[in-house]
Every structure is written in structure tokens, then in C-alpha cells.
Amino acid sequence: MILSKINTCKSGLMLMLLFVGFNQTKAGNEVAASDSVKPAVRYWQSSIGLSNPSYRDFATSPLFYRGVGFNISTGWLKRSAKKERLFDMLLSVAPMSATIPASNYLKRAVTSTFAQMSLRYVQLYEIKSLSQHKNKYKAGFALHATQNFRMNRFLQNNAAGVENVSNVMLTGQVMRDVSRSSEKKVNLLFFKPTLKPVKRDLRFQLNVGVLNFNYRPGYAFAYEGYLTSNTSPLLWILNNYSWSLNGWRTQGELELFTYLEGGNARSWTYVWSAMHIPGKFENFQMAMHQIKYTVFFQRTKKKS
Amino acid sequence: MKRIFIPLMVITIVFSSCEKIVFKPDQASSDPLTNFDYLWEELDKKYSYFELKNLDWNKARDYYRSRLNANSTEEELFDVLAAMIDTLRDDHSNLFSPFNVSSYNIAIRKPANFNWRTLNEYYMPNMWSTGVFSHDFLDSGRVGYIRYGSFMSEFTEEQMDFLLKRYKDTKGIIFDVRENGGGSVFNVPKILKRFTQTEVTAGYFITRNGPAHSDFSERENFIVTPYDGIKYLNKVVVLCDRGSYSATTLFSLATKAFPNMVLMGDTTGGGGGLPNGGQLPNGWTYRFSVSQLLDLNGKNFAEDGVPPDIQVSFNGNDLTRDEILERAIAEIK
């Protein structure tokens, strides 16, 4: 049953890639993506957005915690037709709550606080055999380290959850030139704006973990470890955490990248990520939807 | 724009549906039997004192599960789960619902051995308060008395310095932790390190690490390293009773490893296990012990209480006297 569902999901992803990869035969008459992606453009980028995380830690609860929060990130991007490198750091914070069954007695809100810090490095190379005039395909790898901080006071000594998820991921990207090459009038009944020509790309990137490391608590979650007069409470909590190599993680992002005059750029990005972490004993599952608005400031290369 | 929005919508829909496919549905449930089974299994997998307490956990399941059905009310569910938890005889094992909290309440099952008013009115009417400590001289300045009411209460090294400087010329100190229900384990060595000039191994911990009731981790040491500063090395009499629980039981057990410390009063309440926490499918939360506290011989009796070196009782019929305090003064003399 589950396998068939996963196959359905895979089929969906293939369908989506077809949409993004779309009609290459039409590309010849329109503005080329390569026009807007000159060799080795360097950007410093900064973004802000909304997050919608949900997680479930079977070590402490069978319930999903969900919330809406915000995220900020910063990083740098170096992009050329042949190669692309990205490094970014993201912080996401959200108040969370579990959906619990209705009570005939007293209602109770079970809440927690969730924060996530992520570091990501992506390196991509052009796939020349697939890339054509309007569509550029790239593939490569990503290194992605994520540290969660969860605080749920209702869980007593298990209030703090601090799992780490670090992955080596395979990455595929398709970037489609969706520029508007000429002015276009839009008829919206009372409002008839004229849209100016604009250079922009629609980019889809998919990351799939191939080496999935995670740092999770031991069998009983709480652990009474080595205690001395000088023991740090934080280290004491982490005493029985250990690394495992298992589970899966995937991340997809869709970005509409608009080039501005003067070499800068901005983009809207939708990011979806999911992870399943068995650890050594009990599963941790998490998904997150994010909408980000990013500004890119072109950096000039220092002359030596 | 259609070229942009169509793939965007497709991707959003596909990803959202993938999430629902790859994760099993939320297991929230108000079904009484589902919640009973969840709690019973969590305890079975992780509770640490089944063997010490000689509990037949399968028998407990059969007995208490039969008292529930799919139509049981929340109050009935709470009563049954609380009764099952109470068979553990462990105040670190509780059920938290929006309308009630279960507690075995060890302290009220034995006589109290402490009366604050007796101390204040008849022994130390002008007691000093330094941070969380109440303290004063007794026996014409020959004995110092320090009261620490809760291991939840934080204190600074400067406050400890002040106390020990004030009582440095006494023959001994009475350190009173009666009715101290516990708190942070980190405050235990923070006090004990002032009473030794050598490193002291004071006990061990073991934690459940497998599904069998006897599955435990390797021993972890509890070691008190001496403070690099003001210390007090004369006799320290620690007063305890059944209300001395959890971290206070750890503190009391540790005194056995200190040659200059004497434990006096009544057996402590116990609570040697570290309680973890969790949540039921109906959103209620719980906690129970997942570890054991062992003495230097590897025995786990501390869960049921640490017996004093000198047993003394407080006679509640005469509230002008604290017999335990007077015995402690005599011990120091």
C-alpha cells in the first residue's frame, strides 16, 4: 500500500519535471536564458519569508506539531552557464502546537517552540547534452546541515529536542528562460496595465539525500549520564545522543528569478522539504513549506 | 504568465500530496483503549524499576484495561491510568490532564518530621535569609544551621562563600533538607563540593536502554570534585525525612560517601530515577522514571528511600521542640 503511494508520488514528480522541462521545440524563437546568465555572476543574497513546519517525534509523542513562523537567510551565489555554486545559512523560527482531540472537560493548548538553523552548500555543473537554447540543465551535489531546537515544556525532562540532520545530497536543476521580450497589455476590466519587457528565469531544483546522517537521543530520550561538580547541563542533556546513518531527506525548490537593471536581481521561491529520521530507536519526521523573497546584490570581482 | 503558474501549481500540489503520502497520518485519538495501550507500552519499554518493585506489568494491563471500554469518559480514563501509574509507587510517575494531575504522594504516607514554625519561633527567631538559604547560629555560636528548601532554587557561589565564611569557626553545620522535594541534580554536587577536599565517587546511574525490564546502560559515575575555593570540612549533619525526594534523595545518598557527613532524621522519600516525559494520543502528558540511582555497592534501594545514619523522629505532640534538630546539635557537640 505504502509502496504504491510512493510510486504515485514518484509519478507526480516525473510529471512535474516534464512541465518544468517543457516544450523545448518552441524555445528557438524567444529570448535565450544564456543572455541573462553571463559567465560567473556573483551575488550576495539575503531573504525573508514565511515557514510552515510540521514535525513528529515518536520518542515523545505520536502527534504532529504544526506552526507558521518566519525565516531569514543570507548567502552567496556564483552562477555561470557552466557552473553554479551556492552557500546559504537559514534561520527559521515558529511557534508550534499539536492538534489534540476535543475534550468534554477542559480544553488545553499543547504548544512548543521550534527553531531551525541550516547551512547549505550546492555545487552544480551544466549537463550540455540536455541543455538547449532556453532550458539549462545542471546536476551536482549539496551538503546540507540542519540543527533543530525544539522546546516543549509539557514534556518535562524531555522538553528539549536538539536533533541534527546532515546530508550529502544529489542535486538536479532545470532553469527555463521565461523572459517577457516585448511589452504586453493586460486587460483586467477596470485596470489595464502595460507589462514591460523583463528578463527572468524559472528554476526548479531537487535535492535527494544519498548519505543521511542524524544525531538523535538514546533509547529513553532522557538519560542520566556522568555527573560531576563541573558538568555542563547542555552536555549532560546530549550525553546519550548518537549519530546514525539512515533515513531519507528530500528538498525541492521553485524560484522565479527576475533580473534588475544594474546587475542586481530578486526572486520569489517556494521550498518544500521533508525528512524521515529513524535514528537508532524512534522515528523523527518533519516537513516544511517555505515562501521566500530574496534580493541579490551583484558583487564585482576584486582585481588582483 | 500561464507558462509560469501552471508548473508552479503542479509542483505545489505534488509536493503537498507527497508529504501526506510519505508520513503516516497523525495518530491523535481520544479512544480510551488506544490511550491506555500507548501509555502501558511506553512504560513497559522504558520504566526503570519494575524489578525492584516486583511488579507484574502484564497483570496490571489485564486488570486496568478491563476497566475501560470505547465509551469510557475522560474522567474514567484518567482514574484508570492514574491508578495503573500509582502501582509503580513512584512520585516521578504522573499523569497530567487538563483537569487533574495524578500523584502517588509518598510524603503524606508517613509522618512529617519538620515544622517551620517550631524552628523559627523556638530556635532561630531572627534567622538570616541569603538567597534561597535560611540560616543562623545555634548552641551559642558553636553550630551553624542552614536550611535549603528546594533543589529547584538556584544559588550562586558567592552566596555559598558567604555562608561558609559566616560559619567557618563553628564545630559543625546542620544542613536541613527535610521536606525538600528535589529539583535540579546540578545543585547537588554544587553543594557537596564545598564539603570535601578530595574527589568523591558518590554513586552511579544506569538508564533503560532496551525493551526488557532488565536492559540498562553501563554505569555512569556520580563524582563530586572539590571546590577550588572556600570549603567547610568540619562535621555536617544533614537532616532528611520522607518529604526529601528526588534530587534530595540523591544528595542524601551521596552523604554516605563523605566521612564528615552524617544523615539524620527519617528515611527519604526516594525518587532515584530520572523522570522522562511524553504525550498520549489524546494530548495528555505523563512522566515516569527511566533510570536507577545506585549506591557505591551497586544497590538501587534509594528509589524507596535512603535510610538515615541516625534515625530520629519529630514528635508532633510538642511543637515547641524539634527533636531531630536537638539530636543534630548533640551529634556535633
XYZ file of C-alpha atoms in Angstrom:
637
model
C 0.000 0.000 0.000
C 2.731 2.403 1.037
C 4.871 1.358 -1.943
C 2.053 2.109 -4.325
C 1.636 5.524 -2.728
C 5.335 6.227 -3.111
C 5.122 5.197 -6.756
C 2.237 7.625 -7.178
C 4.400 10.283 -5.652
C 7.310 9.454 -7.955
C 4.976 9.633 -10.942
C 3.866 13.047 -9.780
C 7.438 14.235 -9.577
C 8.161 12.969 -13.088
C 5.073 14.785 -14.342
C 6.251 17.940 -12.654
C 9.702 17.669 -14.223
C 8.054 17.309 -17.611
C 6.146 20.537 -17.020
C 9.274 22.342 -15.987
C 11.336 20.835 -18.736
C 8.522 21.619 -21.195
C 8.372 22.402 -24.873
C 11.915 22.714 -25.965
C 10.914 22.925 -29.605
C 9.380 26.348 -29.027
C 12.496 27.794 -27.490
C 14.231 28.887 -30.625
C 12.130 32.000 -31.260
C 12.395 33.543 -27.830
C 14.931 35.245 -25.597
C 17.727 32.916 -24.611
C 18.333 32.091 -20.956
C 22.030 32.307 -21.605
C 21.623 36.043 -22.292
C 20.700 36.588 -18.701
C 23.216 34.191 -17.243
C 26.543 35.625 -18.158
C 29.675 33.809 -17.072
C 30.415 33.899 -13.360
C 27.943 36.387 -11.997
C 28.449 36.734 -8.261
C 25.701 37.710 -5.877
C 25.356 38.298 -2.214
C 21.834 37.331 -1.299
C 19.504 37.918 1.586
C 15.974 36.687 2.040
C 12.981 36.818 4.299
C 9.889 34.678 4.268
C 7.279 32.551 5.929
C 7.672 28.952 7.093
C 5.125 26.269 7.740
C 6.958 23.487 9.599
C 5.418 20.329 10.973
C 7.183 17.609 12.911
C 6.532 14.496 14.914
C 8.992 12.909 17.316
C 7.812 9.417 18.164
C 10.239 9.334 21.092
C 7.972 11.695 22.986
C 4.629 11.954 21.189
C 2.589 10.356 18.418
C 1.178 13.775 17.492
C 2.235 16.178 14.769
C 3.178 19.675 15.855
C 2.457 22.353 13.265
C 3.000 26.078 13.090
C 3.607 29.142 10.993
C 6.693 31.248 11.540
C 9.246 33.246 9.648
C 12.612 32.599 8.126
C 15.604 34.690 7.209
C 18.639 33.664 5.265
C 21.785 35.011 3.768
C 24.430 33.633 1.466
C 26.316 33.992 -1.759
C 25.736 32.677 -5.228
C 28.115 32.339 -8.121
C 26.374 31.399 -11.322
C 27.535 30.888 -14.862
C 26.200 28.883 -17.740
C 28.586 26.074 -16.984
C 28.802 26.043 -13.215
C 26.937 27.228 -10.170
C 27.869 27.458 -6.513
C 25.650 28.485 -3.641
C 26.276 28.808 0.063
C 23.490 29.915 2.340
C 22.522 29.985 6.006
C 18.921 29.901 7.081
C 17.210 30.531 10.403
C 13.594 29.595 10.820
C 11.528 30.119 13.969
C 7.931 29.125 14.593
C 5.513 28.638 17.472
C 4.010 25.160 17.172
C 1.010 23.368 18.533
C -0.354 19.868 18.420
C -3.849 19.205 17.188
C -5.408 17.277 20.017
C -8.846 15.685 20.190
C -11.683 17.782 21.571
C -12.294 17.417 25.287
C -15.609 17.287 27.096
C -13.893 18.759 30.136
C -11.270 21.456 29.832
C -9.539 22.445 26.622
C -5.813 22.565 26.677
C -3.334 24.019 24.216
C -0.158 21.985 23.915
C 2.446 24.242 22.397
C 6.130 24.192 21.681
C 8.739 26.474 20.204
C 10.663 25.432 17.160
C 13.825 26.897 15.670
C 15.962 25.578 12.876
C 19.384 26.612 11.636
C 20.580 25.333 8.303
C 23.822 25.552 6.397
C 23.861 24.534 2.762
C 26.453 24.353 0.040
C 25.407 23.455 -3.509
C 27.674 22.916 -6.487
C 26.202 22.293 -9.924
C 27.602 21.637 -13.391
C 25.888 22.103 -16.718
C 24.634 18.995 -18.470
C 25.481 20.009 -22.011
C 23.784 17.081 -23.652
C 20.407 18.139 -22.229
C 20.743 21.914 -22.215
C 19.291 23.797 -25.108
C 18.615 27.365 -26.069
C 16.009 28.165 -23.409
C 16.436 25.358 -20.924
C 19.555 24.841 -18.924
C 20.072 21.624 -17.000
C 22.587 21.246 -14.244
C 23.468 18.493 -11.814
C 25.789 18.200 -8.872
C 25.746 17.776 -5.149
C 24.715 19.574 -1.993
C 25.978 19.437 1.566
C 23.193 20.283 3.938
C 23.464 20.503 7.735
C 20.400 21.300 9.819
C 20.150 21.792 13.553
C 16.718 21.762 15.163
C 15.963 23.279 18.544
C 12.614 22.282 19.990
C 11.302 23.272 23.373
C 8.113 21.755 24.753
C 7.758 22.318 28.484
C 4.908 19.813 28.723
C 7.406 17.022 28.101
C 9.193 17.562 31.429
C 12.811 16.362 31.258
C 12.337 15.648 27.556
C 11.408 19.271 26.916
C 14.436 19.921 24.737
C 14.862 18.243 21.371
C 18.060 19.149 19.572
C 18.455 16.718 16.683
C 20.926 17.378 13.904
C 20.401 16.205 10.348
C 23.342 16.367 7.953
C 23.187 15.131 4.400
C 25.172 14.662 1.263
C 22.626 15.152 -1.487
C 22.422 14.664 -5.208
C 21.083 17.746 -6.886
C 19.384 18.325 -10.199
C 18.304 21.660 -11.562
C 16.460 22.891 -14.568
C 16.303 26.578 -15.397
C 13.944 27.880 -18.006
C 14.083 31.336 -19.546
C 10.626 32.836 -19.072
C 11.521 36.391 -20.049
C 8.965 38.777 -21.468
C 10.661 40.067 -24.589
C 8.151 42.749 -25.564
C 5.573 44.985 -23.926
C 2.283 43.320 -23.164
C -1.062 44.866 -22.317
C -3.222 43.065 -19.811
C -6.952 43.598 -19.695
C -8.229 43.371 -16.111
C -11.591 45.136 -16.743
C -11.008 48.423 -14.895
C -7.266 48.129 -14.762
C -5.245 47.703 -17.941
C -1.572 47.779 -17.128
C 1.202 47.504 -19.683
C 3.813 44.987 -18.683
C 7.322 45.900 -19.676
C 9.900 43.504 -21.036
C 11.732 41.700 -18.288
C 14.459 39.115 -18.068
C 13.668 36.274 -15.743
C 14.230 32.580 -15.192
C 12.112 29.899 -13.644
C 14.321 27.494 -11.778
C 13.475 24.169 -10.226
C 15.944 22.319 -8.058
C 15.552 18.919 -6.484
C 17.889 17.605 -3.763
C 17.786 13.992 -2.696
C 19.880 12.751 0.207
C 22.269 9.915 -0.541
C 24.179 9.947 2.740
C 21.792 10.818 5.536
C 23.355 11.377 8.942
C 21.362 12.233 12.023
C 22.083 12.920 15.673
C 19.318 11.674 17.935
C 18.768 10.795 21.614
C 19.164 7.349 23.076
C 16.599 4.711 23.919
C 14.784 6.503 26.731
C 15.391 10.061 25.402
C 16.194 11.364 28.905
C 19.450 9.854 30.117
C 21.184 10.053 33.458
C 24.775 10.456 32.426
C 28.131 11.029 34.043
C 27.691 13.807 36.595
C 30.362 15.843 38.355
C 30.588 19.208 40.048
C 31.534 20.748 36.706
C 29.107 19.045 34.333
C 27.511 21.395 31.817
C 23.710 20.919 31.704
C 23.736 21.147 27.896
C 26.391 18.467 27.525
C 24.568 16.352 30.112
C 21.381 16.508 28.012
C 23.346 15.456 24.919
C 25.109 12.678 26.815
C 23.304 9.820 25.146
C 22.779 11.331 21.712
C 24.470 9.436 18.923
C 24.957 9.589 15.178
C 23.172 7.271 12.788
C 23.343 6.858 9.044
C 19.788 6.139 7.957
C 16.519 7.648 6.832
C 15.899 9.982 3.941
C 15.664 13.632 3.154
C 14.467 15.463 0.093
C 14.064 19.075 -0.813
C 12.579 20.804 -3.811
C 12.511 24.474 -4.629
C 10.897 26.504 -7.326
C 12.204 30.006 -7.926
C 11.125 32.836 -10.166
C 14.307 34.844 -10.628
C 13.984 38.344 -12.038
C 16.973 40.319 -13.281
C 17.034 44.011 -12.431
C 18.807 46.882 -14.013
C 22.305 47.406 -12.719
C 23.006 43.709 -12.348
C 21.035 43.040 -9.190
C 18.130 40.621 -9.007
C 15.249 39.455 -6.874
C 13.309 36.244 -6.609
C 10.318 34.518 -5.112
C 10.976 30.963 -4.012
C 8.803 28.161 -2.785
C 10.728 25.486 -0.885
C 9.411 22.150 0.270
C 11.488 19.779 2.320
C 10.814 16.547 4.137
C 12.886 14.227 6.252
C 12.401 10.902 7.940
C 14.969 10.098 10.619
C 14.826 6.682 12.246
C 17.897 7.354 14.388
C 18.738 4.290 16.442
C 15.427 3.862 18.213
C 12.440 6.034 17.362
C 11.487 7.987 14.266
C 11.535 11.710 13.826
C 9.627 13.102 10.860
C 9.498 16.620 9.604
C 8.258 18.619 6.638
C 8.470 22.302 5.917
C 6.966 24.631 3.346
C 8.625 27.994 2.869
C 7.945 31.066 0.789
C 10.943 33.356 0.443
C 11.562 36.718 -1.096
C 15.221 37.179 -1.927
C 17.237 40.111 -3.097
C 20.517 39.554 -4.915
C 23.249 42.162 -4.966
C 25.768 41.662 -7.683
C 29.315 41.624 -6.425
C 32.188 42.737 -8.557
C 35.220 40.528 -8.614
C 38.245 42.065 -6.947
C 41.022 42.858 -9.364
C 44.287 41.303 -8.382
C 2.188 34.039 -17.279
C 0.376 30.757 -17.749
C 3.740 29.199 -18.524
C 4.859 30.131 -15.033
C 1.794 29.421 -12.989
C 0.906 26.011 -14.366
C 4.171 24.319 -13.383
C 4.184 26.248 -10.120
C 0.762 24.939 -9.196
C 1.645 21.423 -10.286
C 4.774 21.430 -8.149
C 2.945 22.794 -5.121
C 0.199 20.201 -5.388
C 2.626 17.343 -5.947
C 4.819 18.295 -3.005
C 1.910 18.807 -0.661
C 0.463 15.445 -1.581
C 3.855 13.745 -1.269
C 4.071 14.883 2.339
C 0.780 13.225 3.155
C 1.850 10.061 1.394
C 5.289 9.621 2.918
C 4.230 10.232 6.521
C 1.665 8.111 8.262
C -1.409 10.070 9.416
C -1.490 11.956 12.682
C -2.208 9.482 15.462
C -4.281 11.828 17.598
C -7.046 9.833 19.242
C -9.451 10.202 22.124
C -10.224 6.489 22.188
C -9.695 5.332 25.795
C -8.249 1.961 24.870
C -5.816 3.467 22.339
C -4.551 5.844 25.004
C -4.358 3.100 27.610
C -2.327 0.856 25.299
C 0.020 3.698 24.360
C 0.839 4.542 27.979
C 1.140 0.915 29.044
C 3.570 0.196 26.201
C 5.686 3.290 26.845
C 6.017 2.309 30.500
C 6.747 -1.291 29.558
C 9.516 -0.170 27.193
C 11.144 2.452 29.401
C 10.193 2.397 33.097
C 13.217 1.543 35.222
C 12.078 -0.035 38.490
C 9.813 -2.969 37.564
C 12.192 -5.487 39.092
C 12.969 -3.586 42.297
C 9.246 -3.167 42.910
C 8.414 -6.716 41.896
C 5.674 -5.593 39.505
C 3.863 -7.926 37.108
C 3.210 -5.387 34.373
C 1.222 -7.745 32.125
C -1.084 -8.455 35.021
C -1.515 -4.714 35.576
C -2.517 -4.293 31.935
C -5.127 -7.034 32.140
C -6.547 -5.665 35.363
C -6.783 -1.990 34.411
C -7.612 -2.369 30.707
C -10.686 -4.394 31.596
C -11.991 -1.309 33.442
C -12.183 0.696 30.230
C -14.161 0.499 27.030
C -14.628 2.634 23.930
C -17.295 4.698 25.682
C -15.381 5.454 28.883
C -15.386 9.129 29.818
C -12.238 11.214 30.116
C -12.595 11.166 33.893
C -12.845 7.372 33.908
C -9.818 7.140 31.635
C -7.857 9.450 33.923
C -8.789 7.443 37.015
C -7.767 4.135 35.449
C -4.478 5.435 34.028
C -3.644 7.178 37.315
C -4.390 4.007 39.281
C -2.148 1.999 36.961
C 0.663 4.537 37.364
C 0.218 4.509 41.147
C 1.075 0.804 41.217
C 4.640 1.964 40.473
C 4.741 3.678 43.907
C 6.821 6.433 42.355
C 6.282 10.189 42.645
C 8.305 10.642 39.481
C 5.458 8.948 37.627
C 2.499 11.218 36.980
C -0.295 11.792 34.529
C -1.140 15.387 33.513
C -4.600 16.062 32.121
C -6.248 19.473 31.702
C -8.425 18.797 34.736
C -6.194 16.823 37.106
C -2.681 15.613 37.849
C -2.055 12.209 39.369
C 0.440 11.756 42.176
C 1.316 8.826 44.422
C 2.232 11.354 47.140
C 4.785 9.472 49.157
C 5.345 12.348 51.594
C 1.868 12.083 53.136
C 2.055 8.319 53.626
C 4.452 8.744 56.568
C 4.576 11.268 59.413
C 6.044 14.690 58.685
C 9.280 15.401 60.531
C 9.535 19.092 60.026
C 7.735 22.175 61.297
C 8.992 25.505 60.082
C 7.241 27.469 62.836
C 8.895 25.402 65.560
C 12.322 26.250 64.157
C 11.513 29.889 63.670
C 9.686 30.542 66.920
C 11.651 28.445 69.401
C 15.178 28.135 67.984
C 16.061 30.881 65.498
C 13.580 33.797 65.576
C 15.976 36.109 63.711
C 17.119 33.731 61.023
C 19.070 35.280 58.135
C 17.983 34.870 54.535
C 20.747 34.751 51.974
C 19.325 33.989 48.568
C 17.494 30.697 48.879
C 19.125 29.784 52.179
C 17.770 30.481 55.667
C 20.464 30.226 58.301
C 21.668 31.164 61.783
C 23.857 30.148 64.703
C 22.729 27.591 67.282
C 24.134 26.434 70.606
C 25.753 29.773 71.470
C 27.508 30.045 68.147
C 29.066 26.583 68.191
C 26.762 25.209 65.486
C 25.619 26.670 62.192
C 22.207 25.915 60.749
C 21.443 26.176 57.014
C 18.028 25.434 55.555
C 17.723 24.631 51.840
C 14.052 24.166 50.998
C 14.190 23.123 47.342
C 16.780 21.923 44.873
C 14.766 23.853 42.293
C 16.128 27.036 43.886
C 19.290 28.340 42.288
C 22.094 29.953 44.253
C 25.452 31.487 43.480
C 28.955 30.529 44.530
C 29.215 33.940 46.214
C 26.213 33.093 48.406
C 27.805 29.773 49.359
C 31.064 31.620 50.121
C 29.157 33.992 52.386
C 27.517 31.139 54.306
C 30.674 29.163 54.810
C 32.645 32.226 55.861
C 29.977 33.049 58.431
C 30.099 29.557 59.957
C 33.807 28.843 59.475
C 34.507 28.845 63.220
C 31.675 26.504 64.187
C 32.184 22.880 65.267
C 29.672 21.710 62.718
C 26.864 22.679 60.413
C 23.340 21.335 60.306
C 22.188 21.247 56.690
C 18.414 20.849 56.678
C 16.751 19.341 53.592
C 13.620 17.980 55.271
C 10.554 18.356 53.013
C 12.861 19.347 50.171
C 11.040 17.763 47.230
C 14.001 17.904 44.869
C 14.788 19.843 41.723
C 17.924 20.228 39.658
C 20.513 17.467 40.033
C 23.202 20.023 39.181
C 22.642 21.728 42.526
C 23.579 18.516 44.361
C 27.310 18.492 43.552
C 27.281 22.295 43.706
C 26.675 21.989 47.466
C 28.579 18.787 48.152
C 31.804 20.059 46.556
C 32.095 22.502 49.455
C 32.371 19.679 51.995
C 35.378 17.791 50.668
C 38.935 18.415 49.688
C 39.294 15.213 47.689
C 37.364 13.800 44.767
C 34.497 11.588 45.968
C 32.659 8.967 43.956
C 29.196 9.207 45.468
C 27.046 6.834 43.407
C 26.135 5.571 39.974
C 23.337 5.904 37.436
C 22.002 3.397 34.961
C 19.308 4.122 32.354
C 16.923 1.842 30.441
C 18.345 1.066 27.020
C 16.272 -1.823 25.733
C 12.838 -3.453 25.721
C 13.497 -5.997 28.508
C 12.836 -4.710 32.024
C 16.436 -5.545 32.910
C 18.022 -3.734 29.941
C 20.195 -0.930 31.257
C 23.145 1.150 30.124
C 26.610 0.885 31.589
C 27.078 2.581 34.965
C 27.640 6.315 34.823
C 29.585 7.780 37.742
C 28.410 10.500 40.048
C 31.609 12.180 41.141
C 31.962 15.186 43.422
C 35.085 17.161 42.686
C 36.209 19.593 45.423
C 35.555 23.302 45.014
C 38.579 25.415 44.287
C 37.797 27.986 46.974
C 36.114 28.236 50.361
C 35.220 24.834 51.802
C 33.867 23.561 55.115
C 35.492 20.358 56.351
C 34.091 20.017 59.880
C 31.115 17.782 60.612
C 27.974 18.344 58.542
C 24.736 16.791 59.788
C 22.136 16.521 57.026
C 18.518 16.403 58.188
C 16.098 14.499 55.977
C 12.626 12.958 56.061
C 10.039 11.322 53.785
C 9.493 14.645 52.084
C 13.134 14.648 50.946
C 12.612 13.429 47.418
C 14.307 13.093 44.027
C 17.435 15.303 43.907
C 17.301 15.398 47.717
C 17.435 11.612 47.791
C 20.492 11.802 45.515
C 22.016 14.335 47.893
C 21.218 12.142 50.903
C 22.655 9.015 49.318
C 25.822 10.906 48.404
C 26.419 11.911 52.044
C 27.206 8.230 52.745
C 30.415 8.636 50.759
C 31.571 11.687 52.766
C 33.361 10.837 56.041
C 32.479 14.210 57.587
C 28.743 13.990 56.791
C 26.005 12.320 58.849
C 22.463 11.685 57.610
C 19.846 12.121 60.332
C 16.059 12.013 60.650
C 13.763 9.685 58.698
C 14.267 7.631 55.521
C 13.984 9.859 52.473
C 11.012 9.625 50.142
C 13.033 8.089 47.320
C 12.706 9.066 43.694
C 16.061 7.795 42.500
C 15.073 7.650 38.849
C 15.295 10.448 36.327
C 11.789 11.081 35.003
C 11.349 11.482 31.276
C 8.227 12.910 29.678
C 5.825 12.103 26.894
C 2.428 12.672 25.393
C -0.568 10.443 24.826
C -2.600 10.365 21.597
C -5.277 12.452 23.337
C -2.775 15.209 24.166
C -2.417 14.483 27.882
C 1.155 14.264 29.072
C 2.926 11.980 31.508
C 6.300 11.281 33.042
C 7.966 8.287 34.648
C 11.394 7.152 35.790
C 13.766 5.799 33.170
C 16.934 5.442 35.244
C 18.124 3.990 38.536
C 20.284 5.535 41.221
C 22.809 3.071 42.666
C 24.871 3.320 45.835
C 28.574 2.512 45.911
C 27.759 -1.193 46.215
C 25.575 -1.072 43.112
C 22.299 -1.344 45.083
C 19.207 0.523 43.921
C 17.373 0.869 47.270
C 17.426 4.690 47.013
C 14.287 4.560 44.873
C 12.384 3.505 48.007
C 14.295 5.930 50.212
C 17.728 6.398 51.734
C 17.799 5.345 55.393
C 19.459 7.804 57.769
C 22.633 7.000 59.689
C 20.801 8.120 62.812
C 17.041 7.622 62.955
C 15.236 10.372 64.865
C 11.579 11.373 64.769
C 9.854 14.682 65.209
C 7.234 14.476 67.952
C 4.301 16.450 66.663
C 2.633 16.485 70.096
C 5.052 19.105 71.364
C 5.519 21.817 68.758
C 7.937 23.759 70.967
C 10.660 21.206 70.270
C 12.389 19.862 67.185
C 13.847 16.578 68.410
C 15.739 15.995 65.185
C 17.410 19.396 65.370
C 18.345 18.849 69.024
C 19.804 15.434 68.253
C 21.854 17.025 65.460
C 23.232 19.656 67.854
C 24.168 16.893 70.279
C 25.861 14.968 67.484
C 28.064 17.949 66.677
C 28.923 18.635 70.342
